Coordinates of N, CA and C in Angstrom, one line a residue:
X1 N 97.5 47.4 -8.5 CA 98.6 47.4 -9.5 C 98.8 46.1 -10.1
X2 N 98.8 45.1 -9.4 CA 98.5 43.6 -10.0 C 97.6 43.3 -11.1
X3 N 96.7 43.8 -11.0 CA 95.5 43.5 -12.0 C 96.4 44.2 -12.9
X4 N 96.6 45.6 -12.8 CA 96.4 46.6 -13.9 C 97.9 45.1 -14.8
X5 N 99.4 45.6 -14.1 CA 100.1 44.6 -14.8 C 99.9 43.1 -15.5
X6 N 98.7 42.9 -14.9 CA 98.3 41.8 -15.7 C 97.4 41.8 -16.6
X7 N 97.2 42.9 -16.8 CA 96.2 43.4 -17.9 C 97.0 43.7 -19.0
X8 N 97.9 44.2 -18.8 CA 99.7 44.9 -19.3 C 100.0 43.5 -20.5
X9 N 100.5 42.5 -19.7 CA 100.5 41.5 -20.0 C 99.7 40.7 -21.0
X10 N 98.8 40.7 -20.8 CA 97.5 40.3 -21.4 C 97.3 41.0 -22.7
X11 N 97.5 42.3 -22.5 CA 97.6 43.2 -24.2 C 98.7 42.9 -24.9
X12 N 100.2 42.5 -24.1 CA 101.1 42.2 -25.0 C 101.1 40.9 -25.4
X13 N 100.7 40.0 -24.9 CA 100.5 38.1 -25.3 C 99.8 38.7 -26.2
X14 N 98.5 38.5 -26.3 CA 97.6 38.6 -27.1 C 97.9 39.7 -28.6
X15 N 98.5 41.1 -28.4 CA 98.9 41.3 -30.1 C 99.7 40.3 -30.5
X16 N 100.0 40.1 -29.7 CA 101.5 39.6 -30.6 C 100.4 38.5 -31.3
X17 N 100.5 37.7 -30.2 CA 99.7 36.6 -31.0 C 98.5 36.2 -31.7
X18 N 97.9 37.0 -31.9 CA 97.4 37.5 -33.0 C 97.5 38.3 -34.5
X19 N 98.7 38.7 -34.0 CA 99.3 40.2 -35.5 C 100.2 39.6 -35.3
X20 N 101.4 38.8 -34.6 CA 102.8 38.5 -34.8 C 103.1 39.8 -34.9
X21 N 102.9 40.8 -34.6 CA 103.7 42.2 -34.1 C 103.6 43.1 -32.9
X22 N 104.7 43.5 -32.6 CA 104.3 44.1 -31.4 C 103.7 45.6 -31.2
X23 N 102.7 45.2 -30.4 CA 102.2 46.7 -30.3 C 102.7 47.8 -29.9
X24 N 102.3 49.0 -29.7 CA 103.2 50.0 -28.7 C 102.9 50.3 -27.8
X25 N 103.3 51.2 -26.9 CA 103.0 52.0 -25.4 C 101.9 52.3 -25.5
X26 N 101.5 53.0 -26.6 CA 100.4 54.3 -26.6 C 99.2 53.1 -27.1
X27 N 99.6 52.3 -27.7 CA 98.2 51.7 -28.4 C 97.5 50.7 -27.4
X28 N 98.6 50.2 -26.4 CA 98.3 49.6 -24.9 C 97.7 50.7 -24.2
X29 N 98.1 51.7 -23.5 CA 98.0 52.8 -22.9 C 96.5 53.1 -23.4
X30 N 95.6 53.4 -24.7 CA 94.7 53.7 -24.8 C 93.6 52.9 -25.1
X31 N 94.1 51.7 -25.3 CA 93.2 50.1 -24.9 C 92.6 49.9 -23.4
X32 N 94.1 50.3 -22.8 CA 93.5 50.2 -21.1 C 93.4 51.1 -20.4
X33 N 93.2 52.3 -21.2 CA 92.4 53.1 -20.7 C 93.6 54.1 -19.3
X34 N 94.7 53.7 -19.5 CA 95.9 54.4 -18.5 C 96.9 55.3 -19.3
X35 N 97.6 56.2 -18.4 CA 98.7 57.0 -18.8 C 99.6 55.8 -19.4
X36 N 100.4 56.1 -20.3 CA 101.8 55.9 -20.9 C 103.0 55.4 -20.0
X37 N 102.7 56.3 -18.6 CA 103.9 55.9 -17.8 C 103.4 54.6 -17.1
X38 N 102.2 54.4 -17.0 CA 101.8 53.6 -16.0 C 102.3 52.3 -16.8
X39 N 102.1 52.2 -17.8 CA 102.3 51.0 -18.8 C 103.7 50.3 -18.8
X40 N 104.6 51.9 -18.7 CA 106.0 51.2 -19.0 C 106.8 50.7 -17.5
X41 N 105.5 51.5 -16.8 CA 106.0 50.7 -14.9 C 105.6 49.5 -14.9
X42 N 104.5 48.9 -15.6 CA 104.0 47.5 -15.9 C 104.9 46.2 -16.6
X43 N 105.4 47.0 -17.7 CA 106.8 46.5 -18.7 C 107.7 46.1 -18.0
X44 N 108.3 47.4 -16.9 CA 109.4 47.0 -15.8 C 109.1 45.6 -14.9
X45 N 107.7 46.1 -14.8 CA 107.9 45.0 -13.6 C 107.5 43.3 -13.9
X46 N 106.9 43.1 -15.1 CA 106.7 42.2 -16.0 C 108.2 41.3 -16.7
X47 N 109.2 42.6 -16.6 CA 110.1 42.2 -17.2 C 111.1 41.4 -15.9
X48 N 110.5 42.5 -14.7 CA 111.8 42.0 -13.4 C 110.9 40.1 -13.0
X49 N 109.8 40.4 -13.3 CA 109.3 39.1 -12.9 C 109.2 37.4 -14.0
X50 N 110.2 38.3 -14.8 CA 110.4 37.1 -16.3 C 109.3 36.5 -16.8
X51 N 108.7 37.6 -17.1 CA 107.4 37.3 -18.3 C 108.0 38.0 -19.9
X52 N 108.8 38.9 -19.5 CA 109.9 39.5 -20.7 C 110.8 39.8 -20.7
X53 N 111.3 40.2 -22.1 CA 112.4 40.4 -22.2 C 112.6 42.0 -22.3
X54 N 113.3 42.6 -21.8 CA 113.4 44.3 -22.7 C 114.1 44.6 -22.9
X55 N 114.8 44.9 -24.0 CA 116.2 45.2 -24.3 C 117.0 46.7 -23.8
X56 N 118.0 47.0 -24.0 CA 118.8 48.3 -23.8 C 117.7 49.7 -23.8
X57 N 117.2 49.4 -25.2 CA 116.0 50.6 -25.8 C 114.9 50.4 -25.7
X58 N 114.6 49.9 -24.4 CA 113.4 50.0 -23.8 C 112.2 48.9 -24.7
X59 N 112.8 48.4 -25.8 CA 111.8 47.7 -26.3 C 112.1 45.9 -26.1
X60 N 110.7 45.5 -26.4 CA 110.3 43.9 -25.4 C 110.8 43.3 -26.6
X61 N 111.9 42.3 -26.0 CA 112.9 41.4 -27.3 C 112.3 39.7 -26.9
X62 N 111.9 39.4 -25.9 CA 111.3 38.0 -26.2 C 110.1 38.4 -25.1
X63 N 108.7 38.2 -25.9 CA 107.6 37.5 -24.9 C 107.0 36.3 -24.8
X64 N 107.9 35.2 -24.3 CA 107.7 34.0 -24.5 C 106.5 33.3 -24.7
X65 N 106.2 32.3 -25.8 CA 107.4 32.1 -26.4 C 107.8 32.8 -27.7
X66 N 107.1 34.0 -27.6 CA 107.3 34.9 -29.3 C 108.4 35.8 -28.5
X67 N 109.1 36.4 -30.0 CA 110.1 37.0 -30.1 C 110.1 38.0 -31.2
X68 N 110.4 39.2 -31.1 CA 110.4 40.4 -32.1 C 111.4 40.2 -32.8
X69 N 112.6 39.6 -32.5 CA 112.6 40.0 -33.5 C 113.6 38.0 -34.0
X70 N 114.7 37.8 -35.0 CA 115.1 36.6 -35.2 C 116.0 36.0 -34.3
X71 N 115.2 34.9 -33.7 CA 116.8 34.2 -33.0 C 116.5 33.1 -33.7
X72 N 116.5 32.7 -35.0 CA 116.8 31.8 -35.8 C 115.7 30.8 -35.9
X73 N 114.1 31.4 -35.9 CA 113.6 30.3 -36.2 C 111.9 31.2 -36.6
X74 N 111.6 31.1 -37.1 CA 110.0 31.4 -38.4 C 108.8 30.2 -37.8
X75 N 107.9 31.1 -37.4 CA 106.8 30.2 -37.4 C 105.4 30.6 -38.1
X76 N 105.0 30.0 -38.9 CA 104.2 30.2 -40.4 C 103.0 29.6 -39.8
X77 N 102.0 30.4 -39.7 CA 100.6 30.2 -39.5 C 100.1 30.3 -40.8
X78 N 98.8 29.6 -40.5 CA 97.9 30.1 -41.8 C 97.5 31.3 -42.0
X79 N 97.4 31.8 -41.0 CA 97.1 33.7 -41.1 C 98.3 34.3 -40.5
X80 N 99.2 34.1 -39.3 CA 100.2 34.9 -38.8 C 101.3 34.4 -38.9
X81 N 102.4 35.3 -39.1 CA 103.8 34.8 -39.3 C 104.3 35.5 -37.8
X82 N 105.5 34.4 -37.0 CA 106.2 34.8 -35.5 C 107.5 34.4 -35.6
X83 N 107.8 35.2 -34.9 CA 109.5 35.0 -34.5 C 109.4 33.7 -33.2
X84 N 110.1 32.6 -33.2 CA 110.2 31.8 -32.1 C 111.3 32.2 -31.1
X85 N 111.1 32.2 -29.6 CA 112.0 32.6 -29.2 C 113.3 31.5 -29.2
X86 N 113.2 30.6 -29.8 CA 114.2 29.2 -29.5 C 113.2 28.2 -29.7
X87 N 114.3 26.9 -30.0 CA 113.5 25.6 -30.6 C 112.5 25.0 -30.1
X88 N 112.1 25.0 -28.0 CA 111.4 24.7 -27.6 C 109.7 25.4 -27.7
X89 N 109.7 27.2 -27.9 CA 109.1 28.1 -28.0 C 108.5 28.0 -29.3
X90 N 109.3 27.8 -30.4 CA 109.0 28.2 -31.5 C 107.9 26.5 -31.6
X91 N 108.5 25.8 -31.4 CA 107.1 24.1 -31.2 C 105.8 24.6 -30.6
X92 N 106.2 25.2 -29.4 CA 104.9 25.9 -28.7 C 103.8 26.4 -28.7
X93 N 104.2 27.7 -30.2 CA 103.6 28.5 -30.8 C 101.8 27.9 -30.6
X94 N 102.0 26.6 -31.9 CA 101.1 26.4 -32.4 C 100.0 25.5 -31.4
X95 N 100.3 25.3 -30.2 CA 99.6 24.9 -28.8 C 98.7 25.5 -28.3
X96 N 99.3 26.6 -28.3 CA 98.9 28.3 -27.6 C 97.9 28.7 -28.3
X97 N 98.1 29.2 -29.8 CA 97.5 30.2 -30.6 C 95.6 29.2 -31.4
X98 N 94.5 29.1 -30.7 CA 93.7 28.4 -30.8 C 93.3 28.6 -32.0
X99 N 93.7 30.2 -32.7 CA 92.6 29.8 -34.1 C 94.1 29.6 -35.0
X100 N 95.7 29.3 -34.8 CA 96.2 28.2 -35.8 C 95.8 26.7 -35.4
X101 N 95.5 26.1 -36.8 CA 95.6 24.7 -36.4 C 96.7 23.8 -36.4
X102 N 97.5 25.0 -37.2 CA 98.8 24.2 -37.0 C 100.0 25.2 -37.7
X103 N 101.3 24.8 -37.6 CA 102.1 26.2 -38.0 C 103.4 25.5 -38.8
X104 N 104.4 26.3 -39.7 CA 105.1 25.9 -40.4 C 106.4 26.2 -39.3
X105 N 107.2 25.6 -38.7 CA 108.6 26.0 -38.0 C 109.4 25.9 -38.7
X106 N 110.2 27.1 -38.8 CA 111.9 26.9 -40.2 C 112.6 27.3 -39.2
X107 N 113.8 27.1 -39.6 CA 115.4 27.3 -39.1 C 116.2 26.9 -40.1
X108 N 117.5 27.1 -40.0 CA 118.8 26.5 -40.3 C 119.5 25.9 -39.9
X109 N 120.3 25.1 -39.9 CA 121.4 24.4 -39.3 C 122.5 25.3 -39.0
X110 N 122.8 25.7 -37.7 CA 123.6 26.3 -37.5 C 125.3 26.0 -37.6
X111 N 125.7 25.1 -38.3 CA 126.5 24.2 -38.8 C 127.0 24.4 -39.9
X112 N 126.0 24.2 -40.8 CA 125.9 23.9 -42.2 C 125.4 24.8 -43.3
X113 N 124.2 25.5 -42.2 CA 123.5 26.2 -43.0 C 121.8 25.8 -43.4
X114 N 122.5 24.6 -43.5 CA 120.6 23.6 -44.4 C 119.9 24.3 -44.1
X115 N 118.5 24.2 -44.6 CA 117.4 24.7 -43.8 C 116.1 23.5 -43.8
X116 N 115.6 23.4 -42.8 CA 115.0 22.7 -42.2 C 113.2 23.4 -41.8
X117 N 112.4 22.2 -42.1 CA 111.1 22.8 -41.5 C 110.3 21.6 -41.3
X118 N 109.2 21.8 -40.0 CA 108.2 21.2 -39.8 C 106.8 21.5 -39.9
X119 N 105.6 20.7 -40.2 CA 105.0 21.1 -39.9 C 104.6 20.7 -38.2
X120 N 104.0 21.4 -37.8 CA 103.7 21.3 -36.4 C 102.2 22.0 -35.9
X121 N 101.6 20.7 -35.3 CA 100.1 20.5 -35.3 C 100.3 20.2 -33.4
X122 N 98.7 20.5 -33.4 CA 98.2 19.8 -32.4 C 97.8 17.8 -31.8
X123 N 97.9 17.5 -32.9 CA 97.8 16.0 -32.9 C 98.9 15.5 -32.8
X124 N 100.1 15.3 -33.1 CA 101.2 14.6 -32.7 C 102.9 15.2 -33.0
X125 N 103.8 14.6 -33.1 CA 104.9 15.1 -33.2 C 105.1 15.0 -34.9
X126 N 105.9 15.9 -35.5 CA 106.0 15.8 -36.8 C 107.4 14.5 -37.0
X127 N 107.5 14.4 -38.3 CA 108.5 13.7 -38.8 C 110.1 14.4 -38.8
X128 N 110.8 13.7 -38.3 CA 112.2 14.7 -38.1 C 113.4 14.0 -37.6
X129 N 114.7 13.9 -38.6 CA 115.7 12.7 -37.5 C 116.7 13.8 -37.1
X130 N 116.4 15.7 -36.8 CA 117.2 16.1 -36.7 C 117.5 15.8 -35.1
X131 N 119.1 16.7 -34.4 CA 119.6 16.7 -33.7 C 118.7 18.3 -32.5
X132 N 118.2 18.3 -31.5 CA 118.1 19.6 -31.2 C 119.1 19.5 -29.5
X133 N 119.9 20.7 -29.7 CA 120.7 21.0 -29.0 C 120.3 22.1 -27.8
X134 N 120.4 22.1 -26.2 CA 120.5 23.0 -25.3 C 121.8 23.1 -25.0
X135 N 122.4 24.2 -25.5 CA 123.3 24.7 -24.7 C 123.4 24.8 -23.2
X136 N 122.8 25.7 -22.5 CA 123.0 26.4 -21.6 C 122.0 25.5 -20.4
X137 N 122.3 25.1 -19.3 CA 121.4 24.1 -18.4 C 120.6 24.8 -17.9
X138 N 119.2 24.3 -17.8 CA 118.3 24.6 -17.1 C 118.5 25.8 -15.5
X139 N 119.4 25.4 -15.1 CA 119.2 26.0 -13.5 C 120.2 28.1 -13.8
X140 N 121.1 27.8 -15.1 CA 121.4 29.0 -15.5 C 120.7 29.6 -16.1
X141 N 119.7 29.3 -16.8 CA 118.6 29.9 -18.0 C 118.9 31.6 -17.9
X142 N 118.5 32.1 -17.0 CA 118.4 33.2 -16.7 C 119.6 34.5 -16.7
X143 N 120.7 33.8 -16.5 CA 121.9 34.2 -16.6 C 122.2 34.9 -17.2
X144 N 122.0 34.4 -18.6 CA 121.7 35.4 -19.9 C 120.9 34.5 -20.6
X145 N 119.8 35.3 -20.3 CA 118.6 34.7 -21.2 C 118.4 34.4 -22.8
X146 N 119.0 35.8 -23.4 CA 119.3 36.3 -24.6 C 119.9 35.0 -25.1
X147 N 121.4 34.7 -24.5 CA 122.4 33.7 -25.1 C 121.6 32.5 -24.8
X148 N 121.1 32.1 -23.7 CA 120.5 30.6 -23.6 C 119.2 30.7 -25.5
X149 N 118.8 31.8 -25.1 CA 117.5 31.2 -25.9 C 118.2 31.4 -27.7
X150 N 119.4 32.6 -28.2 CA 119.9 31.9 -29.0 C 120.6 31.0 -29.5
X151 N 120.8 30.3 -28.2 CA 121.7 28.9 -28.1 C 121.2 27.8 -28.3
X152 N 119.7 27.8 -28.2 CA 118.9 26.5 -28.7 C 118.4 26.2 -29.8
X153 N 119.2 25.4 -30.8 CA 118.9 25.2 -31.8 C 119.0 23.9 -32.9
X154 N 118.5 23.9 -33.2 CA 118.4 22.0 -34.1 C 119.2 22.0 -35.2
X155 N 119.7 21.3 -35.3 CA 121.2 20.5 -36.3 C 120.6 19.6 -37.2
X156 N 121.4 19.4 -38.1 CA 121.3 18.2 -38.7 C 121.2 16.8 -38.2
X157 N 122.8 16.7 -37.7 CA 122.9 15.7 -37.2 C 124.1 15.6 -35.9
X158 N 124.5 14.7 -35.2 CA 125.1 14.7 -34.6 C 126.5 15.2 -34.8
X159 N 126.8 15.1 -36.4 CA 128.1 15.4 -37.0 C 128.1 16.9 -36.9
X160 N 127.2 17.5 -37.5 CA 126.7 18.9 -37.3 C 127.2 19.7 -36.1
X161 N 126.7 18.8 -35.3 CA 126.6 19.5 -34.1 C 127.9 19.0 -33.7
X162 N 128.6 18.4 -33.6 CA 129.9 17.9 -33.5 C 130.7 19.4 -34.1
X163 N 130.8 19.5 -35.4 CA 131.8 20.2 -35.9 C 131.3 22.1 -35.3
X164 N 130.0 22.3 -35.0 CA 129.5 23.2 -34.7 C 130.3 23.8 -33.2
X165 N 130.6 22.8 -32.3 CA 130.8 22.7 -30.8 C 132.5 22.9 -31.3
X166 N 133.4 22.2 -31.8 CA 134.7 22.2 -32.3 C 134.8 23.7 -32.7
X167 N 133.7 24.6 -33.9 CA 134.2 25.6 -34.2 C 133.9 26.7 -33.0
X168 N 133.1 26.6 -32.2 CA 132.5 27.8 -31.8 C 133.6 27.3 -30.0
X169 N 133.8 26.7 -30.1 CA 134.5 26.1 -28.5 C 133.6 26.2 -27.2
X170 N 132.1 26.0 -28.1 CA 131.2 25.4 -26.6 C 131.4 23.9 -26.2
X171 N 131.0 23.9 -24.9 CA 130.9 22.1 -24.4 C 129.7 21.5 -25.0
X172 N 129.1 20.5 -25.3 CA 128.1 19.8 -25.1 C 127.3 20.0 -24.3
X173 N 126.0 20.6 -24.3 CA 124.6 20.5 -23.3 C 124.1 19.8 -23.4
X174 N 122.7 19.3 -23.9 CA 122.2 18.2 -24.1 C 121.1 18.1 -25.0
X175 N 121.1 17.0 -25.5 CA 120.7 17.0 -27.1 C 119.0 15.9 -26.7
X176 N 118.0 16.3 -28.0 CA 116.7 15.9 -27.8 C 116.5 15.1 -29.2
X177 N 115.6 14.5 -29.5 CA 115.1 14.5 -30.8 C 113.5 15.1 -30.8
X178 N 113.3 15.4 -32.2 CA 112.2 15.9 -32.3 C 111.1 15.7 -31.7
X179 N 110.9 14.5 -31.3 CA 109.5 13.8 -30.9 C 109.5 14.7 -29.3
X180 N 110.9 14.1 -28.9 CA 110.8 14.5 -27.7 C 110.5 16.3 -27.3
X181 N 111.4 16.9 -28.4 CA 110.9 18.5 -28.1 C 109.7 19.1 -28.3
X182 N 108.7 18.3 -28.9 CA 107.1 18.5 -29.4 C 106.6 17.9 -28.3
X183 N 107.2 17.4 -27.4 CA 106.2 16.7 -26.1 C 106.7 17.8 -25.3
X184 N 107.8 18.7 -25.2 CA 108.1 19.2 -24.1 C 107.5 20.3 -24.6
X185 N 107.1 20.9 -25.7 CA 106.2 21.7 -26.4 C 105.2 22.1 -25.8
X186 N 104.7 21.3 -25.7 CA 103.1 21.0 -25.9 C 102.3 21.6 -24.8
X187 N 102.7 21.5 -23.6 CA 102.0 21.9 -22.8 C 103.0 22.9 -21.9
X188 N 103.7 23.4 -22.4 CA 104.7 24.5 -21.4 C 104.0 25.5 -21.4
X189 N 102.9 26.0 -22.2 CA 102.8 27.4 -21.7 C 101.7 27.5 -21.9
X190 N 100.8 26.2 -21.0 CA 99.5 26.4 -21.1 C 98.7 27.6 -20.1
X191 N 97.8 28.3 -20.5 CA 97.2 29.4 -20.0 C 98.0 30.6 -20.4
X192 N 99.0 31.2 -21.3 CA 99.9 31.9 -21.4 C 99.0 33.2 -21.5
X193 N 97.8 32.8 -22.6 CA 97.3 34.0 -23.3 C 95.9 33.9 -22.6
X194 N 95.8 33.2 -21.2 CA 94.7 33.6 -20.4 C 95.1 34.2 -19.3
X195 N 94.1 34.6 -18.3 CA 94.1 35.3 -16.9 C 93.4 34.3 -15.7
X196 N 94.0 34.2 -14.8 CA 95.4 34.8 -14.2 C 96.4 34.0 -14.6
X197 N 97.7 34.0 -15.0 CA 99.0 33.2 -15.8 C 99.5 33.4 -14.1
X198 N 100.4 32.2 -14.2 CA 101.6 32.2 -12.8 C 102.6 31.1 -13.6
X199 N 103.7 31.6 -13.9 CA 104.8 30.8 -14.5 C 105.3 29.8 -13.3
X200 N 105.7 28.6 -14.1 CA 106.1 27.4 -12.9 C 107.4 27.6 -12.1
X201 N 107.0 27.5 -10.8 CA 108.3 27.4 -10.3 C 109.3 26.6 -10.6
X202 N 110.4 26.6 -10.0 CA 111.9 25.9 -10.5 C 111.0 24.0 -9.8
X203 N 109.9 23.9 -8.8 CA 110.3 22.4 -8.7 C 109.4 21.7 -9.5
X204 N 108.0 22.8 -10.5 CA 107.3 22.3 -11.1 C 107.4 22.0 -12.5
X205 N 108.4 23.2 -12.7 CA 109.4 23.0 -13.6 C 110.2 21.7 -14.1
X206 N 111.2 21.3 -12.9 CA 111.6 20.0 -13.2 C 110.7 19.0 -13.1
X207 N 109.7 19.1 -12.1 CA 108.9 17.7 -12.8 C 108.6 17.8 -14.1
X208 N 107.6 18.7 -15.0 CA 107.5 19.0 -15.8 C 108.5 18.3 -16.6
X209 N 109.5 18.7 -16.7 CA 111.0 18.3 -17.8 C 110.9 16.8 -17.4
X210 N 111.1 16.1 -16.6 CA 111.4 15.2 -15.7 C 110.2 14.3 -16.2
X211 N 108.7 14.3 -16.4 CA 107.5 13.9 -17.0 C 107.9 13.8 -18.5
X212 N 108.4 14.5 -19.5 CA 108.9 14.5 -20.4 C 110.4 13.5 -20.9
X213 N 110.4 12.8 -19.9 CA 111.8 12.1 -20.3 C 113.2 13.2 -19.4
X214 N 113.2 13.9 -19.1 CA 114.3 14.7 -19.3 C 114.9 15.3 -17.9
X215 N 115.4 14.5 -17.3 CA 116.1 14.8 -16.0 C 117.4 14.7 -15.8
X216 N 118.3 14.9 -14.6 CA 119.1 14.8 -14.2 C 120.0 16.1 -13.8
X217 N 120.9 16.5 -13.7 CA 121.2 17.7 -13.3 C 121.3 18.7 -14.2
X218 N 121.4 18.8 -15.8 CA 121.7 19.9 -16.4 C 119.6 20.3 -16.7
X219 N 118.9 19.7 -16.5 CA 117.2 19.8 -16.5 C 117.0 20.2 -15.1
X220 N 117.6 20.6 -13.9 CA 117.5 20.7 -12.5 C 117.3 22.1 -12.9
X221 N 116.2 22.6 -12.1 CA 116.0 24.0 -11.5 C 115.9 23.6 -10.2

């Protein structure tokens, strides 16, 4: 049942990332050659082992780092358009997906409104003096996944983000600049759309972050 679920797996990374849409039960189910139910026991257990997300209605709301549907950020391929699941995901996209060479990332200022875009390549960090904001600390992520990953999002500026935290009555998490979130990008979700995938544990995790500049307790798993 391992293989089969990681075969599960394997069908859903790969439509998506390919079509930017998600496939169904039945069109998985007769790809791999298995009953319908077996698939959605695969979903469950994919989902209990945080490879996804599945909402209320049975349907998969983030397969990181794509997402069905908007948590505030577009990513523009030369041939596919994706939902990012959040600012660090939506960078990632274009790391992962081997035949983009590179992708358009939009959002808005959650502040202000602006709208904002990069291009984002494989060769370096793009040009950008915005603010990008984590709410929610690393070692809660999971808590509510949903809320952490709509909670990460890039500002204008510090002022932005300032008046943004005053209106909504969140604290301050911890803020990056662009260069830095295109490094933490880059290599987070290497092998996603190969076999066998094993997500990092919590201490390979913080080195990872910790390699990137980015330690101390609210970066602790």
């Amino acid at each position: 049942m391992v293989e089969l679920y990681e075969g599960i797996r394997l069908f859903f990374y790969r439509e998506i990332a390919n079509t930017g849409r998600l496939p169904s039960v039945a069109d998985a189910a007769d790809t791999l050659g298995v009953p319908e139910e077996w698939v959605w026991d695969g979903l469950d257990n994919l989902a209990a082992d945080r490879h996804l997300v599945i909402d209320a209605n049975g349907t998969i709301v983030l397969a990181f780092p794509f997402a069905t549907r908007s948590f505030g950020f577009s990513v523009m391929g030369e041939r596919t358009l994706w939902w990012g699941s959040c600012a660090i995901d939506s960078f990632s996209i274009p790391h992962i997906v081997d035949k983009e060479p590179w992708a358009v990332v939009a959002t808005t200022c959650p502040a202000c409104g602006a709208a904002h875009s990069w291009l984002v390549d494989r060769t370096g960090p793009p040009a950008g003096d915005q603010v990008v904001h984590f709410l929610v600390p690393m070692a809660k992520l999971w808590d509510d996944v949903i809320f952490t990953c709509e909670n990460q999002r890039i500002f204008c500026s510090d002022r932005c983000l300032d008046d943004w935290l005053a209106r909504t009555g969140h604290e301050l998490g911890a803020t990056t600049d662009i260069a830095t979130l295109w490094r933490l990008a880059e290599h987070w979700y290497d092998g996603r759309l190969d076999t066998p995938y094993r997500r990092r544990d919590p201490v390979l995790a913080t080195k990872y972050f910790a390699a990137k500049g980015l330690s101390g307790e609210f970066w602790g798993l």
